[in-house]
């Protein structure tokens, strides 16, 4: 989010030199700088004990390729708690082990996605209403079901390469 007006008082912002940050939107009325903001979210490669990854179809995200479990962090929630919650909500699975992989800036959506590998025991999915379908995909076929270069593709590629057991 890029600020033009102060969210506190509604005044139009000016550009002000702030330390080594350069010109930053600044409210002269409130005397506060207002840095650009992004939404923090999680994305998870959900992996079972048979080296398969749960890939989802969510038509509102993509009709052409699969995606990983992802979601927005709630206020007061840790990234790890968000992964556990989203995996349970979207797939009905309990996370047994969690490993941070990497953060991914997603400028197009003004998001920072925190990528995790979530280990679960393989069982049938219980899908939420926002998931059209899901399937267990062997590591060797997972990347071909994702859009090459996407954040999900990068995360799955990293997860397959690391093969954390």
PDB file of C-alpha atoms in Angstrom:
ATOM      1  CA  UNK A   1       0.000   0.000   0.000  1.00  0.00           C
ATOM      2  CA  UNK A   2       1.347   3.367  -0.976  1.00  0.00           C
ATOM      3  CA  UNK A   3       0.109   6.275   1.113  1.00  0.00           C
ATOM      4  CA  UNK A   4      -0.983   9.580  -0.420  1.00  0.00           C
ATOM      5  CA  UNK A   5      -3.078  10.746   2.535  1.00  0.00           C
ATOM      6  CA  UNK A   6      -2.525  10.245   6.252  1.00  0.00           C
ATOM      7  CA  UNK A   7      -4.668   7.360   7.570  1.00  0.00           C
ATOM      8  CA  UNK A   8      -4.846   9.139  10.953  1.00  0.00           C
ATOM      9  CA  UNK A   9      -5.967  12.666  10.033  1.00  0.00           C
ATOM     10  CA  UNK A  10      -6.588  12.635   6.276  1.00  0.00           C
ATOM     11  CA  UNK A  11      -3.987  15.296   5.407  1.00  0.00           C
ATOM     12  CA  UNK A  12      -2.195  15.053   2.069  1.00  0.00           C
ATOM     13  CA  UNK A  13       1.337  13.752   2.631  1.00  0.00           C
ATOM     14  CA  UNK A  14       4.544  15.442   1.560  1.00  0.00           C
ATOM     15  CA  UNK A  15       7.861  13.775   0.729  1.00  0.00           C
ATOM     16  CA  UNK A  16      10.437  14.198   3.498  1.00  0.00           C
ATOM     17  CA  UNK A  17      14.028  12.982   3.737  1.00  0.00           C
ATOM     18  CA  UNK A  18      14.129  10.409   6.560  1.00  0.00           C
ATOM     19  CA  UNK A  19      17.672   9.338   7.492  1.00  0.00           C
ATOM     20  CA  UNK A  20      19.166   7.053   4.881  1.00  0.00           C
ATOM     21  CA  UNK A  21      15.687   5.896   3.755  1.00  0.00           C
ATOM     22  CA  UNK A  22      15.401   8.723   1.234  1.00  0.00           C
ATOM     23  CA  UNK A  23      12.189  10.588   0.519  1.00  0.00           C
ATOM     24  CA  UNK A  24       9.316   9.079   2.499  1.00  0.00           C
ATOM     25  CA  UNK A  25       5.634  10.104   2.563  1.00  0.00           C
ATOM     26  CA  UNK A  26       5.271  12.245   5.692  1.00  0.00           C
ATOM     27  CA  UNK A  27       2.287  13.776   7.507  1.00  0.00           C
ATOM     28  CA  UNK A  28       3.180  17.276   8.676  1.00  0.00           C
ATOM     29  CA  UNK A  29       0.036  17.433  10.844  1.00  0.00           C
ATOM     30  CA  UNK A  30       0.764  14.226  12.781  1.00  0.00           C
ATOM     31  CA  UNK A  31       4.573  14.399  12.376  1.00  0.00           C
ATOM     32  CA  UNK A  32       4.791  10.760  11.278  1.00  0.00           C
ATOM     33  CA  UNK A  33       6.457   9.042   8.314  1.00  0.00           C
ATOM     34  CA  UNK A  34       4.256   6.525   6.497  1.00  0.00           C
ATOM     35  CA  UNK A  35       6.331   3.841   4.808  1.00  0.00           C
ATOM     36  CA  UNK A  36       4.816   1.699   2.093  1.00  0.00           C
ATOM     37  CA  UNK A  37       3.118  -1.336   3.586  1.00  0.00           C
ATOM     38  CA  UNK A  38       2.586  -4.907   2.449  1.00  0.00           C
ATOM     39  CA  UNK A  39       0.385  -7.760   3.589  1.00  0.00           C
ATOM     40  CA  UNK A  40       2.227 -10.625   5.243  1.00  0.00           C
ATOM     41  CA  UNK A  41       1.100 -14.093   4.239  1.00  0.00           C
ATOM     42  CA  UNK A  42       2.284 -17.682   4.335  1.00  0.00           C
ATOM     43  CA  UNK A  43       2.731 -20.280   1.641  1.00  0.00           C
ATOM     44  CA  UNK A  44       3.377 -23.923   2.448  1.00  0.00           C
ATOM     45  CA  UNK A  45       4.622 -26.958   0.588  1.00  0.00           C
ATOM     46  CA  UNK A  46       2.649 -29.659   2.404  1.00  0.00           C
ATOM     47  CA  UNK A  47       4.691 -32.881   2.232  1.00  0.00           C
ATOM     48  CA  UNK A  48       3.835 -36.395   3.409  1.00  0.00           C
ATOM     49  CA  UNK A  49       6.036 -39.296   4.508  1.00  0.00           C
ATOM     50  CA  UNK A  50       5.934 -40.783   0.991  1.00  0.00           C
ATOM     51  CA  UNK A  51       7.639 -37.729  -0.568  1.00  0.00           C
ATOM     52  CA  UNK A  52       4.452 -36.390  -2.100  1.00  0.00           C
ATOM     53  CA  UNK A  53       3.261 -32.799  -2.085  1.00  0.00           C
ATOM     54  CA  UNK A  54      -0.355 -31.718  -1.684  1.00  0.00           C
ATOM     55  CA  UNK A  55      -1.230 -29.466  -4.620  1.00  0.00           C
ATOM     56  CA  UNK A  56      -4.483 -27.544  -4.773  1.00  0.00           C
ATOM     57  CA  UNK A  57      -6.761 -26.263  -7.500  1.00  0.00           C
ATOM     58  CA  UNK A  58      -8.329 -22.927  -6.638  1.00  0.00           C
ATOM     59  CA  UNK A  59      -9.979 -21.466  -9.694  1.00  0.00           C
ATOM     60  CA  UNK A  60     -10.084 -17.998  -8.148  1.00  0.00           C
ATOM     61  CA  UNK A  61      -6.255 -18.133  -8.028  1.00  0.00           C
ATOM     62  CA  UNK A  62      -5.493 -19.979 -11.294  1.00  0.00           C
ATOM     63  CA  UNK A  63      -7.466 -22.076 -13.753  1.00  0.00           C
ATOM     64  CA  UNK A  64      -4.275 -23.134 -15.540  1.00  0.00           C
ATOM     65  CA  UNK A  65      -2.102 -24.566 -12.769  1.00  0.00           C
ATOM     66  CA  UNK A  66      -2.052 -25.916  -9.250  1.00  0.00           C
ATOM     67  CA  UNK A  67      -1.035 -23.941  -6.168  1.00  0.00           C
ATOM     68  CA  UNK A  68       0.227 -24.551  -2.644  1.00  0.00           C
ATOM     69  CA  UNK A  69      -1.586 -23.853   0.598  1.00  0.00           C
ATOM     70  CA  UNK A  70      -1.406 -20.105   1.242  1.00  0.00           C
ATOM     71  CA  UNK A  71      -3.137 -17.511   3.348  1.00  0.00           C
ATOM     72  CA  UNK A  72      -2.995 -14.173   5.081  1.00  0.00           C
ATOM     73  CA  UNK A  73      -1.627 -13.982   8.607  1.00  0.00           C
ATOM     74  CA  UNK A  74      -4.165 -12.743  11.141  1.00  0.00           C
ATOM     75  CA  UNK A  75      -3.349  -9.950  13.582  1.00  0.00           C
ATOM     76  CA  UNK A  76      -1.460 -11.380  16.563  1.00  0.00           C
ATOM     77  CA  UNK A  77      -0.758 -14.696  14.801  1.00  0.00           C
ATOM     78  CA  UNK A  78       2.756 -16.009  14.209  1.00  0.00           C
ATOM     79  CA  UNK A  79       3.704 -17.213  10.729  1.00  0.00           C
ATOM     80  CA  UNK A  80       4.032 -20.748  12.074  1.00  0.00           C
ATOM     81  CA  UNK A  81       0.551 -20.636  13.616  1.00  0.00           C
ATOM     82  CA  UNK A  82      -0.805 -19.317  10.311  1.00  0.00           C
ATOM     83  CA  UNK A  83       0.701 -22.291   8.428  1.00  0.00           C
ATOM     84  CA  UNK A  84      -0.807 -24.783  10.885  1.00  0.00           C
ATOM     85  CA  UNK A  85      -4.197 -23.032  10.667  1.00  0.00           C
ATOM     86  CA  UNK A  86      -4.227 -22.751   6.860  1.00  0.00           C
ATOM     87  CA  UNK A  87      -3.189 -26.395   6.315  1.00  0.00           C
ATOM     88  CA  UNK A  88      -5.960 -27.500   8.693  1.00  0.00           C
ATOM     89  CA  UNK A  89      -8.557 -25.169   7.119  1.00  0.00           C
ATOM     90  CA  UNK A  90      -7.762 -25.876   3.472  1.00  0.00           C
ATOM     91  CA  UNK A  91      -6.831 -29.583   3.588  1.00  0.00           C
ATOM     92  CA  UNK A  92      -8.013 -30.864   6.977  1.00  0.00           C
ATOM     93  CA  UNK A  93      -4.488 -32.053   7.850  1.00  0.00           C
ATOM     94  CA  UNK A  94      -2.457 -31.622  11.034  1.00  0.00           C
ATOM     95  CA  UNK A  95       1.083 -30.274  10.668  1.00  0.00           C
ATOM     96  CA  UNK A  96       3.601 -32.450  12.499  1.00  0.00           C
ATOM     97  CA  UNK A  97       6.804 -30.637  11.570  1.00  0.00           C
ATOM     98  CA  UNK A  98       7.475 -27.209  10.118  1.00  0.00           C
ATOM     99  CA  UNK A  99      10.578 -25.750   8.468  1.00  0.00           C
ATOM    100  CA  UNK A 100      11.022 -22.187   7.249  1.00  0.00           C
ATOM    101  CA  UNK A 101      12.315 -22.186   3.654  1.00  0.00           C
ATOM    102  CA  UNK A 102      12.468 -18.597   2.415  1.00  0.00           C
ATOM    103  CA  UNK A 103      10.596 -15.302   2.182  1.00  0.00           C
ATOM    104  CA  UNK A 104       9.220 -14.282  -1.204  1.00  0.00           C
ATOM    105  CA  UNK A 105       8.306 -10.674  -2.062  1.00  0.00           C
ATOM    106  CA  UNK A 106       5.207 -10.663  -4.279  1.00  0.00           C
ATOM    107  CA  UNK A 107       5.162  -7.066  -5.519  1.00  0.00           C
ATOM    108  CA  UNK A 108       2.236  -7.546  -7.903  1.00  0.00           C
ATOM    109  CA  UNK A 109      -0.061  -8.182  -4.908  1.00  0.00           C
ATOM    110  CA  UNK A 110       1.892  -6.008  -2.417  1.00  0.00           C
ATOM    111  CA  UNK A 111       2.585  -9.081  -0.283  1.00  0.00           C
ATOM    112  CA  UNK A 112       5.457 -10.713   1.524  1.00  0.00           C
ATOM    113  CA  UNK A 113       4.999 -14.479   1.481  1.00  0.00           C
ATOM    114  CA  UNK A 114       6.798 -16.529   4.122  1.00  0.00           C
ATOM    115  CA  UNK A 115       7.491 -19.961   2.676  1.00  0.00           C
ATOM    116  CA  UNK A 116       7.408 -23.130   4.770  1.00  0.00           C
ATOM    117  CA  UNK A 117       7.666 -26.855   4.280  1.00  0.00           C
ATOM    118  CA  UNK A 118       4.982 -28.537   6.399  1.00  0.00           C
ATOM    119  CA  UNK A 119       5.286 -32.257   7.062  1.00  0.00           C
ATOM    120  CA  UNK A 120       2.008 -34.130   7.598  1.00  0.00           C
ATOM    121  CA  UNK A 121       0.886 -37.759   7.692  1.00  0.00           C
ATOM    122  CA  UNK A 122      -0.774 -38.753   4.431  1.00  0.00           C
ATOM    123  CA  UNK A 123      -4.532 -39.106   4.651  1.00  0.00           C
ATOM    124  CA  UNK A 124      -7.580 -38.093   2.670  1.00  0.00           C
ATOM    125  CA  UNK A 125      -8.230 -34.387   2.372  1.00  0.00           C
ATOM    126  CA  UNK A 126     -11.132 -32.540   3.962  1.00  0.00           C
ATOM    127  CA  UNK A 127     -11.305 -29.489   1.712  1.00  0.00           C
ATOM    128  CA  UNK A 128     -12.518 -26.035   2.625  1.00  0.00           C
ATOM    129  CA  UNK A 129     -14.990 -24.228   0.398  1.00  0.00           C
ATOM    130  CA  UNK A 130     -12.201 -22.160  -1.142  1.00  0.00           C
ATOM    131  CA  UNK A 131     -10.372 -25.241  -2.484  1.00  0.00           C
ATOM    132  CA  UNK A 132     -11.831 -26.781  -5.643  1.00  0.00           C
ATOM    133  CA  UNK A 133      -9.708 -29.938  -5.440  1.00  0.00           C
ATOM    134  CA  UNK A 134      -6.409 -31.260  -4.072  1.00  0.00           C
ATOM    135  CA  UNK A 135      -4.190 -34.199  -4.853  1.00  0.00           C
ATOM    136  CA  UNK A 136      -1.056 -35.872  -3.561  1.00  0.00           C
ATOM    137  CA  UNK A 137       1.633 -35.520  -6.234  1.00  0.00           C
ATOM    138  CA  UNK A 138       4.968 -37.386  -6.168  1.00  0.00           C
ATOM    139  CA  UNK A 139       7.990 -35.070  -5.968  1.00  0.00           C
ATOM    140  CA  UNK A 140       9.082 -35.989  -9.496  1.00  0.00           C
ATOM    141  CA  UNK A 141       5.799 -34.714 -11.016  1.00  0.00           C
ATOM    142  CA  UNK A 142       5.056 -31.738  -8.762  1.00  0.00           C
ATOM    143  CA  UNK A 143       6.907 -28.968 -10.620  1.00  0.00           C
ATOM    144  CA  UNK A 144       5.151 -29.684 -13.928  1.00  0.00           C
ATOM    145  CA  UNK A 145       1.779 -28.958 -12.276  1.00  0.00           C
ATOM    146  CA  UNK A 146       2.847 -25.494 -11.086  1.00  0.00           C
ATOM    147  CA  UNK A 147       3.439 -22.341 -13.096  1.00  0.00           C
ATOM    148  CA  UNK A 148       7.187 -22.273 -13.726  1.00  0.00           C
ATOM    149  CA  UNK A 149       8.913 -19.522 -11.789  1.00  0.00           C
ATOM    150  CA  UNK A 150       5.905 -18.834  -9.544  1.00  0.00           C
ATOM    151  CA  UNK A 151       6.416 -18.573  -5.786  1.00  0.00           C
ATOM    152  CA  UNK A 152       4.742 -21.973  -5.337  1.00  0.00           C
ATOM    153  CA  UNK A 153       7.072 -23.472  -7.975  1.00  0.00           C
ATOM    154  CA  UNK A 154      10.150 -21.970  -6.259  1.00  0.00           C
ATOM    155  CA  UNK A 155       9.013 -23.218  -2.839  1.00  0.00           C
ATOM    156  CA  UNK A 156       8.256 -26.731  -4.080  1.00  0.00           C
ATOM    157  CA  UNK A 157      11.568 -26.876  -5.955  1.00  0.00           C
ATOM    158  CA  UNK A 158      13.408 -25.890  -2.755  1.00  0.00           C
ATOM    159  CA  UNK A 159      11.410 -28.367  -0.707  1.00  0.00           C
ATOM    160  CA  UNK A 160      12.142 -31.218  -3.109  1.00  0.00           C
ATOM    161  CA  UNK A 161      15.844 -30.340  -3.212  1.00  0.00           C
ATOM    162  CA  UNK A 162      16.199 -30.258   0.571  1.00  0.00           C
ATOM    163  CA  UNK A 163      14.249 -33.499   1.195  1.00  0.00           C
ATOM    164  CA  UNK A 164      13.961 -32.832   4.918  1.00  0.00           C
ATOM    165  CA  UNK A 165      12.821 -36.087   6.500  1.00  0.00           C
TER     166      UNK A 165
END
